[in-house]
Amino acid sequence: MNPFSSGTRLRDMIKAIRACKTAAEERAVVRKECAAIRSSISENDQDYSHRNIAKLMFIHMLGYPTHFGQMECLKLIASAGFPEKRIGYLGLMLLLDERQEVLMLVTNSLKQDLGHTNQYIVGLALCALGNICSAEMARDLAPEVERLLLTRDPNIKKKAALCSIRIIRKVPDLAENFSSPATSLLKEKHHGVLIAGVQLCTDLCKVSEDASNHLRKNCTEGLVRILKDICNSPYAPEYDIAGITDPFLHIRVLRLLRMLGHGDADTSEYINDILAQVASKTESNKNAGNAILYECVETIMGIEATSGLRVLAINILGRFLSNRDNNIRYVALNMLMKAISVDSQAVQRHRTTILECVKDSDASIRKRALELVFLLVNDTNAKPLTKELIDYLEVSDQDFKGDLTSKICSIIEKFSQEKKWYIDQMVKVLSLAGNYVKDNVWHALIVAISNAPDLQGYSVRSLYKAFQLSSEQVSLVQVTIWCIGEYGEMLVNNVGVLQVEEPMTVTESDAVDVLESCLTHHSTDITTQSMCLIALLKLSSRFPPSSGRVKEIITTHIGSVVLELQQRAIEFNSIIQRHQNIKSSLVERMPVLDESTFISKRAGSSQANISTEKSNQQLPSGASLKLSNGVAKPAASPLVDLLDLSLDDTPVPTSTSNDFLHDLLDVGLTNSSSSASGTDILMDLLSIGTPVQSNTTPENGSSIKGFNDILPIAKPNTATVQVVDLLDGLASNGSHPGAQSPVHPSITAYQSSTLKITFSFTKQPDKPQVTQIHATFMNLSSEAYTDFIFQAAVPKFIQLHLDPANSNHLPASGNGRITQTFTITNTQHGQKPLAMRIRIAYKVSNQERLEQGQINNFPPGL
Amino acid sequence: MIHFVLLLSRQGKVRLTKWYSPYSQKERTKVIHELSGLILARAPKLCNFVEWRGYKVVYRRYASLYFCMCIDADDNELEILEIIHHFVEILDRYFGSVCELDLIFNFHKAYYVLDEILIAGELQESSKKTVARLITAQLVETALMFNL
């Protein structure tokens, strides 16, 4: 005997491990034992293998890796003695699971053991197979198990039945083989076999429709008789639990009856009586009785029961609900959720009790009750229920608040009939639990407020009041800031006061105070601060006397270390200082957001977040500042898409942005599939015009109109190209006197190191608005260009008609030229000059190239 | 069906685990860790059911041990409580007034008992007498074999 072999007995090892005071000690002991076991295994030490595996199992339970023992288990299983086999199978079941390939090696041993003469060994094999077999093993050994189902020994029979359950679960195709043996099992007297048999039948029904029908036809009678027997049987000491004979069998049979009666009127009718008997006779003062009643109620709900039976079931549930035992109440709440579909009136009667359960101290019960309440809400009881839930929100636990808040918000949204109630409830929820409110919820609130002009004054005042009390709720703060910015003058001038409101005076400086305090508060996050800045800008326009103060506040952030804030501060400061005349138009009231578009968009994509105040936050450059405010809304989708494009957090290129860009330029963009390039083009296009200068034409609002005209309005008479008023900045570049001279010199429209384009102009004297332009393209590089395509974009007041070019192959080094003619009609001839943006795509030695440019040097008078 | 059975001490030490659904070694450790945190933190008066990962875990405390069984969401929780009690009573009968130490030093015997009560996550035998008889018979069988 090896002196290093594991001489310690199992008991001693366990004692040693338990005596360890620290984890390190324990690891040392375990390591020593594992080493001993490993050497013992490698020496094929027969005497101690039994003990080794037992030790290994203990070590496994402590959580240490024990895979080196797997082969030893297999060896033990293959040995001849019962105790070795037993511990081998136990080790197998513990140390392995069905996904390991080692398991396949056991198949042969299992097969032999299944045919063994010793019934206990057969039992071991069936147990192991039932607990751990994989699909392949199931297929291989299914015939053996089938055969064993027909033996006379009840012990083997019941184990075989349960093993078959696992086989059917793993390989549903084999279900047919087990149908008839299963039915014969139901005729047995032994309870163990009956329980296993009934369970097998239940699983058969789940897996196979045929088996289900077969059982329904042949076994329903038998099952009812079984149930009747045990229900009426006198005291049977062997199976008695809490005065009921074999509650387990009761429950199994009830479950099988439910599967058989589901959807089948005849069977349901047949089992009505026995269900009524069980429901009324069973005592419910002990858990066993309640378990049976619970299963009975589930069965009644699951079949086509008579109304009398249903009433019985709901009464039982009502009793459960008022039981003091938490388990029973939990179970009742669970069942009631299913009962709602059956008889919602009855459930409504228990509404108060259910509401009480929402406030219970037990987390599981609270959760169930909340879900149930959510299902119970309908139009009539929405208001009182919401009130109750909001009252509870105040006192609820932190971990529950999240769930509760989202449920309350869904209820409010679904069932709000009047806007005022909706706004009230949302303000309350935001004040109590704003930090748990999801973003899309308060975005929806803003959409609603913007759509309800008569309630805007009321909303901003309620928000202002709420803010005074609960300024730590971030969402509330954000909504308040937005509203004060938008509707500040309503707040101060008490516009649209409703009758229920108390009089309140808020001065301009109070409003500015609110924003300033938000901005400077230490716990405000960047998003909120950004919103504050833009709201301050809006106020400086709406409250001219406070403009100086606002400017001071904004100026303090010019040196902020956060890029977003710094950028905004500088830009807004510059607007206030130098661009007073356009300031008011910039921060005009937001257009009304189309609610239906908003809702459908929100339902459609989770990415595209079209709340305008979000777009407020994303102002990367002065150019787009002009874009997002005061934009008219000719059609909802372009607006929405436009905002999409300007959002930073939609990295996924959506097809809408593609379409939109197509609309915007409509110059046959073929490769603008990435929103990045799309955005670039858009931004580039918008920044063509120089930033607004102070000498714009005032009054006639042409500049405002210019902003409004950024979106294309589909003209029915478009030529091949839709024109877009992108270059509005140019419009403000002073006025140009209409030059009368008809001679227009040609210009070099575009020149780069690889390409040169010249334009020459002809005009007909009787059509001053129309100009013909002949473009000549010259290749300045040393390689020829192929697939040469020229595209152009023009402002909206210009129409462009492109004729086809004479070729699309441009030889190198200026050896040949391509000419193309196009006609331009300037509808604002004399008022606005021509401008054009061009884009040339071509291939050079099979590589695609792209050049873009902008032509500003058109001679005047075109 | 019952997916797994777990016996935990008050300090979170595992006394017995039996898995009827495939869980790898790593997954098992994770599950045990999660559930110990969840169950051991519950106050005594609360209900015996915890919702976890879409399953339900039914647990009951007997002296210093928590007996936990994880079931599908549509199973009968009250019945599982009865099965747990059934198991405990049989252990009691077998060991003679069982305590935690018995289960620690004779864990393999506790497993044998469990294997006579549950197979494939379903109940096997509702009669305590039968189970006891079977266990004793197999004990005899073992003794006989050793003598040979």
mmCIF file of C-alpha atoms in Angstrom, chain A residues 86 156 464 550 559 602 608-609 628 674 706 768 783 838 843:
data_model
loop_
_atom_site.group_PDB
_atom_site.id
_atom_site.type_symbol
_atom_site.label_atom_id
_atom_site.label_comp_id
_atom_site.label_asym_id
_atom_site.label_seq_id
_atom_site.Cartn_x
_atom_site.Cartn_y
_atom_site.Cartn_z
ATOM 1 C CA ARG A 86 -23.952 3.113 -5.891
ATOM 2 C CA ILE A 156 -38.679 -0.415 -10.830
ATOM 3 C CA TYR A 464 -42.532 76.123 -11.012
ATOM 4 C CA VAL A 550 -28.764 86.594 -18.353
ATOM 5 C CA GLY A 559 -14.421 79.263 -19.345
ATOM 6 C CA ARG A 602 -41.314 56.186 -30.429
ATOM 7 C CA ALA A 608 -34.464 58.000 -32.883
ATOM 8 C CA ASN A 609 -35.405 60.289 -30.077
ATOM 9 C CA SER A 628 -33.578 73.781 -34.896
ATOM 10 C CA SER A 674 -23.452 56.581 -44.159
ATOM 11 C CA GLY A 706 -35.191 81.793 -45.236
ATOM 12 C CA PRO A 768 -33.306 87.781 -68.012
ATOM 13 C CA GLU A 783 -4.122 59.580 -65.416
ATOM 14 C CA ILE A 838 -20.923 70.967 -57.147
ATOM 15 C CA LYS A 843 -12.802 56.637 -61.307
#
